[in-house]
CSV table of N, CA and C in Angstrom, one decimal:
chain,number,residue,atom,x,y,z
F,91,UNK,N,0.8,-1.2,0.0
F,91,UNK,CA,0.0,0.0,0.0
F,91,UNK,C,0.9,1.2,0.0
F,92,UNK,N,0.7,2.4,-0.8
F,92,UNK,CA,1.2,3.5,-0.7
F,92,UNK,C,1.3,4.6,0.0
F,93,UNK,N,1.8,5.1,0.3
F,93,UNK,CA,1.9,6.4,2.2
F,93,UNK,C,0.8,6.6,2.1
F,94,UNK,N,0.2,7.2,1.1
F,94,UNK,CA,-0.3,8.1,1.0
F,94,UNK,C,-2.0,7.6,1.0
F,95,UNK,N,-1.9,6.6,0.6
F,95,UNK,CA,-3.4,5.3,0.9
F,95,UNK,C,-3.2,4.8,2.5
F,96,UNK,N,-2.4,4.4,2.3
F,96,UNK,CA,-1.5,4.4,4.3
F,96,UNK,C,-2.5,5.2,5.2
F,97,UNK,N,-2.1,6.4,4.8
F,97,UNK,CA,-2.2,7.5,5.8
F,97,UNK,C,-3.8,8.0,5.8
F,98,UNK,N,-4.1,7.8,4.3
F,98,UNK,CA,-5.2,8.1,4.3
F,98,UNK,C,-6.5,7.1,4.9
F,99,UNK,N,-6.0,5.6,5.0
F,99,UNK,CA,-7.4,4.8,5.4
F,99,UNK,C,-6.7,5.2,6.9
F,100,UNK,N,-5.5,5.1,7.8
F,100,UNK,CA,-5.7,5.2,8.9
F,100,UNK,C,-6.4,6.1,9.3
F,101,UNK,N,-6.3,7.4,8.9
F,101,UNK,CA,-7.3,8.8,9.1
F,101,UNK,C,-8.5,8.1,9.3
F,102,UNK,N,-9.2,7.8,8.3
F,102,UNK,CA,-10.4,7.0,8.1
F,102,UNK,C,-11.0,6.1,9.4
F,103,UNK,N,-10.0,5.3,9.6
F,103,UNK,CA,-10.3,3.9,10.6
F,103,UNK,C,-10.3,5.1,11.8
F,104,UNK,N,-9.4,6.5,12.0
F,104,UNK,CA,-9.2,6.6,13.1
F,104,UNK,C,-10.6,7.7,13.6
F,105,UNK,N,-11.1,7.9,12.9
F,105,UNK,CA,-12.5,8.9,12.6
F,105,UNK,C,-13.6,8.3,12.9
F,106,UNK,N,-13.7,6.7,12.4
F,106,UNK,CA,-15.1,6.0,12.5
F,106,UNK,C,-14.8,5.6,14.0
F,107,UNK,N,-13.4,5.1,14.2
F,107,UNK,CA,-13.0,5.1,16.1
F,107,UNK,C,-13.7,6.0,16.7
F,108,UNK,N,-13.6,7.4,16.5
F,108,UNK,CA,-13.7,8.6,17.4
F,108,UNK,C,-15.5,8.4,17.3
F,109,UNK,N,-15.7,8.7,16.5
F,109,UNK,CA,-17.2,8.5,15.8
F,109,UNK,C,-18.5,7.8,17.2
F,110,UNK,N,-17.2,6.7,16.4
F,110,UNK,CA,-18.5,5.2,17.5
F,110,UNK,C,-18.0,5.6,19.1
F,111,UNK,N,-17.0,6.0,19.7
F,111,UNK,CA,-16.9,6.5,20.8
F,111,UNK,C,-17.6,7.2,21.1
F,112,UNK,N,-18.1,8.7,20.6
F,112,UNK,CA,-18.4,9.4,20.7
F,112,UNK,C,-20.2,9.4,20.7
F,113,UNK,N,-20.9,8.1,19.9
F,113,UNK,CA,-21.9,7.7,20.1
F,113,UNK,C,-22.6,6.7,21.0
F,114,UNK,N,-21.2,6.2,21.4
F,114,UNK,CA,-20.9,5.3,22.7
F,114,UNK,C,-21.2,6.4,24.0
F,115,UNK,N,-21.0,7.9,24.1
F,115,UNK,CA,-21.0,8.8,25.0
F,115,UNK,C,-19.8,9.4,25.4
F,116,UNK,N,-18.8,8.7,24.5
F,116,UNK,CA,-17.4,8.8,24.9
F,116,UNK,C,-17.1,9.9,24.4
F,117,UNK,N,-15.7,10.6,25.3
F,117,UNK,CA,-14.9,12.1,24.3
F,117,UNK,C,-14.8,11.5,22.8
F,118,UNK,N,-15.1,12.9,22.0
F,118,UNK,CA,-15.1,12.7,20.6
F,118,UNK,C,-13.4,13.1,20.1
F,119,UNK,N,-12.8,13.0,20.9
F,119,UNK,CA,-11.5,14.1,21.0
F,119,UNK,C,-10.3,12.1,21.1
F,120,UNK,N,-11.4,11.0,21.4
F,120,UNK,CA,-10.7,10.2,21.9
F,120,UNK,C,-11.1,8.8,20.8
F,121,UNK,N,-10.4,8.0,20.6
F,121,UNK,CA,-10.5,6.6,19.7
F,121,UNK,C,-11.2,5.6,20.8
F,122,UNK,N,-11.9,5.0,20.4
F,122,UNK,CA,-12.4,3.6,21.3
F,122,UNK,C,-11.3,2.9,22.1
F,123,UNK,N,-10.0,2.4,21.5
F,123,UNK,CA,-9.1,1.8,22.1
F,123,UNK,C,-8.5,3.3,23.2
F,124,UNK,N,-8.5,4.1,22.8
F,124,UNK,CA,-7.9,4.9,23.9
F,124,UNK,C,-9.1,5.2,25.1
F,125,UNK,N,-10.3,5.2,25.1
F,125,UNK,CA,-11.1,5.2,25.9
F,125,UNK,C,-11.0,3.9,26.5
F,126,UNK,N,-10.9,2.6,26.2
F,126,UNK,CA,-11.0,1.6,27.2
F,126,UNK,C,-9.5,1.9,27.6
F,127,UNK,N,-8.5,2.1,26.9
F,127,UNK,CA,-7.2,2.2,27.9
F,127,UNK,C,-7.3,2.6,29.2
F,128,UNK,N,-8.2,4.2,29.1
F,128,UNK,CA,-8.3,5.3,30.4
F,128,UNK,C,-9.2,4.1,31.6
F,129,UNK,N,-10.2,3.8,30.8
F,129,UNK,CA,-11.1,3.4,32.1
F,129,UNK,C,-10.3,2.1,32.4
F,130,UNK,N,-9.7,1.6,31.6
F,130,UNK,CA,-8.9,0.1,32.1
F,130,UNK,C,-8.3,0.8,33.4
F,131,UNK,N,-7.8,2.1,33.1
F,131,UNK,CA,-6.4,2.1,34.6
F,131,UNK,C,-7.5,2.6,35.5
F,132,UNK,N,-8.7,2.9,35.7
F,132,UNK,CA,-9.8,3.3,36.5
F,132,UNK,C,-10.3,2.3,36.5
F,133,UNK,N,-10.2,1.3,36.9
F,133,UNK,CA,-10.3,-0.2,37.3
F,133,UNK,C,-11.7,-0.6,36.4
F,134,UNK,N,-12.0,-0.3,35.5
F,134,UNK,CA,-13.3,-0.9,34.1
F,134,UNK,C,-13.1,-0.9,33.1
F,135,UNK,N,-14.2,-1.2,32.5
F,135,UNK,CA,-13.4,-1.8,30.9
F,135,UNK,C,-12.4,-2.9,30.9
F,136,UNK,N,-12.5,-4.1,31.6
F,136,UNK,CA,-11.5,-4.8,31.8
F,136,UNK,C,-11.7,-5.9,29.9
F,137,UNK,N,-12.6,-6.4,30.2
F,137,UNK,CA,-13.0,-7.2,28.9
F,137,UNK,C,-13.2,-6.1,28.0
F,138,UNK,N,-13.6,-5.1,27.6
F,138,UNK,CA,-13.8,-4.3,25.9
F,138,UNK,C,-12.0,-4.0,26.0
F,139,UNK,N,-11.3,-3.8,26.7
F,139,UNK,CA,-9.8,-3.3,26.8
F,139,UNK,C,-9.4,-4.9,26.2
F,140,UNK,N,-9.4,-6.2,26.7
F,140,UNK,CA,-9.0,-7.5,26.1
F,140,UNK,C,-9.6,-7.5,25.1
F,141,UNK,N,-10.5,-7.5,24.5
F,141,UNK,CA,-11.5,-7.9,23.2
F,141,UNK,C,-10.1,-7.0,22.2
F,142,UNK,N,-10.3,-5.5,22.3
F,142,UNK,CA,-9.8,-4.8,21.6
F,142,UNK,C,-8.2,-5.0,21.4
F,143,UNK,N,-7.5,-5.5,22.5
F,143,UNK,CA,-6.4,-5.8,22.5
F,143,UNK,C,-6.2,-7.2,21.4
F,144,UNK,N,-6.8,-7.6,21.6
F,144,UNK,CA,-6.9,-9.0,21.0
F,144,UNK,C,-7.6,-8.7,19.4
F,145,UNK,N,-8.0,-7.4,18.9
F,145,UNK,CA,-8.6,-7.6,17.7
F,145,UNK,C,-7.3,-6.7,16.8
F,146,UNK,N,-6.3,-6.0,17.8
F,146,UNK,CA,-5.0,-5.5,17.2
F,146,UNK,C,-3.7,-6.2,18.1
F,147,UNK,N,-3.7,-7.1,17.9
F,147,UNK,CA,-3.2,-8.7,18.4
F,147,UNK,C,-1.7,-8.2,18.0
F,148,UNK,N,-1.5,-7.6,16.8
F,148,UNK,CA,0.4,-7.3,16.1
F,148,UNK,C,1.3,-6.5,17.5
F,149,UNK,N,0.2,-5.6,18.1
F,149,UNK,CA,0.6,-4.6,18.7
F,149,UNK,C,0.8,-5.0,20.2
F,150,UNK,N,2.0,-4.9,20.9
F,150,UNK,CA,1.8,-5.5,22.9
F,150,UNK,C,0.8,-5.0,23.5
F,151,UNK,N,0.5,-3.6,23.1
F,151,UNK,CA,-1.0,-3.2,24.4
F,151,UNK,C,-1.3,-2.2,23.5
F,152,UNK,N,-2.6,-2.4,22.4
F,152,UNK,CA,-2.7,-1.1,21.6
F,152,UNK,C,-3.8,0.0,22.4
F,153,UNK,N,-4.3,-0.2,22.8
F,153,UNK,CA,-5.1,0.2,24.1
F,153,UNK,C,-4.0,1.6,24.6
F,154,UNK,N,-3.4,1.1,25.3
F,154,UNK,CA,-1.9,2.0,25.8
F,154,UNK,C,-1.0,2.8,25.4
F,155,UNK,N,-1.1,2.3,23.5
F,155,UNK,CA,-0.6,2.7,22.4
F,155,UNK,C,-1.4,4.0,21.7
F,156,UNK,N,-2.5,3.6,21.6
F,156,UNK,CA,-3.6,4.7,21.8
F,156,UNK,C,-3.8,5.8,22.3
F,157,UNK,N,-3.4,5.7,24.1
F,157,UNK,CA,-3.8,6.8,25.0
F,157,UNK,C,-2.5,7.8,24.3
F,158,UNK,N,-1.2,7.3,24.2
F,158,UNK,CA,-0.2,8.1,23.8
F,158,UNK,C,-0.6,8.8,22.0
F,159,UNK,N,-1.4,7.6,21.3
F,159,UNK,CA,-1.5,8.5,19.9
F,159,UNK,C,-2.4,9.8,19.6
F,160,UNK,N,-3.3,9.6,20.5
F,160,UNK,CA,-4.4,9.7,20.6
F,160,UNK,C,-4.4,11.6,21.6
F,161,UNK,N,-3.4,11.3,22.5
F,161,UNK,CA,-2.6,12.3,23.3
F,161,UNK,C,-2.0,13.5,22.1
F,162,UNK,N,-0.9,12.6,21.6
F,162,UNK,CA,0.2,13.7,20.5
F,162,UNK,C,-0.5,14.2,19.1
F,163,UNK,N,-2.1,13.7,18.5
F,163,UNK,CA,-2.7,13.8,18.0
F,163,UNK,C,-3.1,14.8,18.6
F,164,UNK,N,-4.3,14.7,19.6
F,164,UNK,CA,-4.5,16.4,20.3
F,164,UNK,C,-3.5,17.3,20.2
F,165,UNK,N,-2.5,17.2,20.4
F,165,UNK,CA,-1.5,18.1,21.5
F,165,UNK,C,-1.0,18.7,20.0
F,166,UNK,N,-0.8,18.4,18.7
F,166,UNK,CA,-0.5,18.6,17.6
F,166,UNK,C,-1.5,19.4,16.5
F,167,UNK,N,-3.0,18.6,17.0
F,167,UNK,CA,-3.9,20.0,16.6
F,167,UNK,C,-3.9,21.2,17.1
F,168,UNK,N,-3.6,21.1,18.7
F,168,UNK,CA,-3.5,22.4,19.4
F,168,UNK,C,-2.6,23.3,19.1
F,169,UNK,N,-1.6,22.6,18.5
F,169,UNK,CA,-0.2,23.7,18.0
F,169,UNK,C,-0.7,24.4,16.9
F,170,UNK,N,-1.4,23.6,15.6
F,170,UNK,CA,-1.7,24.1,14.8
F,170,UNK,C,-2.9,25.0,14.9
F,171,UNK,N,-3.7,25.0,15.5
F,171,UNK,CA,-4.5,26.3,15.7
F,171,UNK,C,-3.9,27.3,16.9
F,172,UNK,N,-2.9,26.9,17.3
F,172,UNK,CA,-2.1,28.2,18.4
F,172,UNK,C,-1.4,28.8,16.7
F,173,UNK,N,-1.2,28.4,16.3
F,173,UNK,CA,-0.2,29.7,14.8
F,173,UNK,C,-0.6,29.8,14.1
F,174,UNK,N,-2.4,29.6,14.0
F,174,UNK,CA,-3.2,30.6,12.8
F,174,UNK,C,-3.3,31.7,13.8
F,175,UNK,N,-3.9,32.7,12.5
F,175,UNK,CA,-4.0,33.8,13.0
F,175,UNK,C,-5.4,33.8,13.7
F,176,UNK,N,-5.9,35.1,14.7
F,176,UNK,CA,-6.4,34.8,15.4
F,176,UNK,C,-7.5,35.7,14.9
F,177,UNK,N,-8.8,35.6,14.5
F,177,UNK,CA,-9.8,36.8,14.0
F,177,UNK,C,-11.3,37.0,15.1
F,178,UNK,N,-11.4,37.5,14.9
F,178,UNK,CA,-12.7,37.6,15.7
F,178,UNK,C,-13.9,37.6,15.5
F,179,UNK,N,-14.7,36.7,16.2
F,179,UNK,CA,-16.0,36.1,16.2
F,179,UNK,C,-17.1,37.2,15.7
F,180,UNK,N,-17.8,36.8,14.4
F,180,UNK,CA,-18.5,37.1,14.0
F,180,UNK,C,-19.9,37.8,14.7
């Protein structure tokens, strides 16, 4: 597959994540795997955190892998709207 097909279904997979979280009740700001991570370490979600771990099986704890992607993904939008310019609300 090409980067650029790469890059582009991950986006995809990572949007319909946020999505179904988000319809789940969950932060929209957050992936399904990164939401069972959180509640995993807040003692729940013990089985949807296995299920999911087990359905990206390549990865040691993608759950865990998540809270960090899912983290530097925020933290990278926020850069990029801190150095637009700043206009004022209509």
């Amino acid at each position: 597959m090409s980067g650029k097909l790469r890059n582009y279904s991950n986006n995809v997979f990572i949007a319909l994540s946020r999505l179904l979280n988000a319809i789940l009740g969950g932060n929209p700001s957050l992936t399904l795997s990164a939401r069972a991570g959180l509640n995993f370490r807040n003692g729940q979600w013990r089985q949807r955190r296995l299920l999911i771990n087990r359905l990206f099986w390549l990865q040691l704890d993608h759950c865990e892998f998540a809270i960090r992607l899912d983290t530097d993904r925020n933290q990278q939008a926020l850069g990029e709207v801190e150095n637009t310019t700043k206009t004022e609300p209509l």
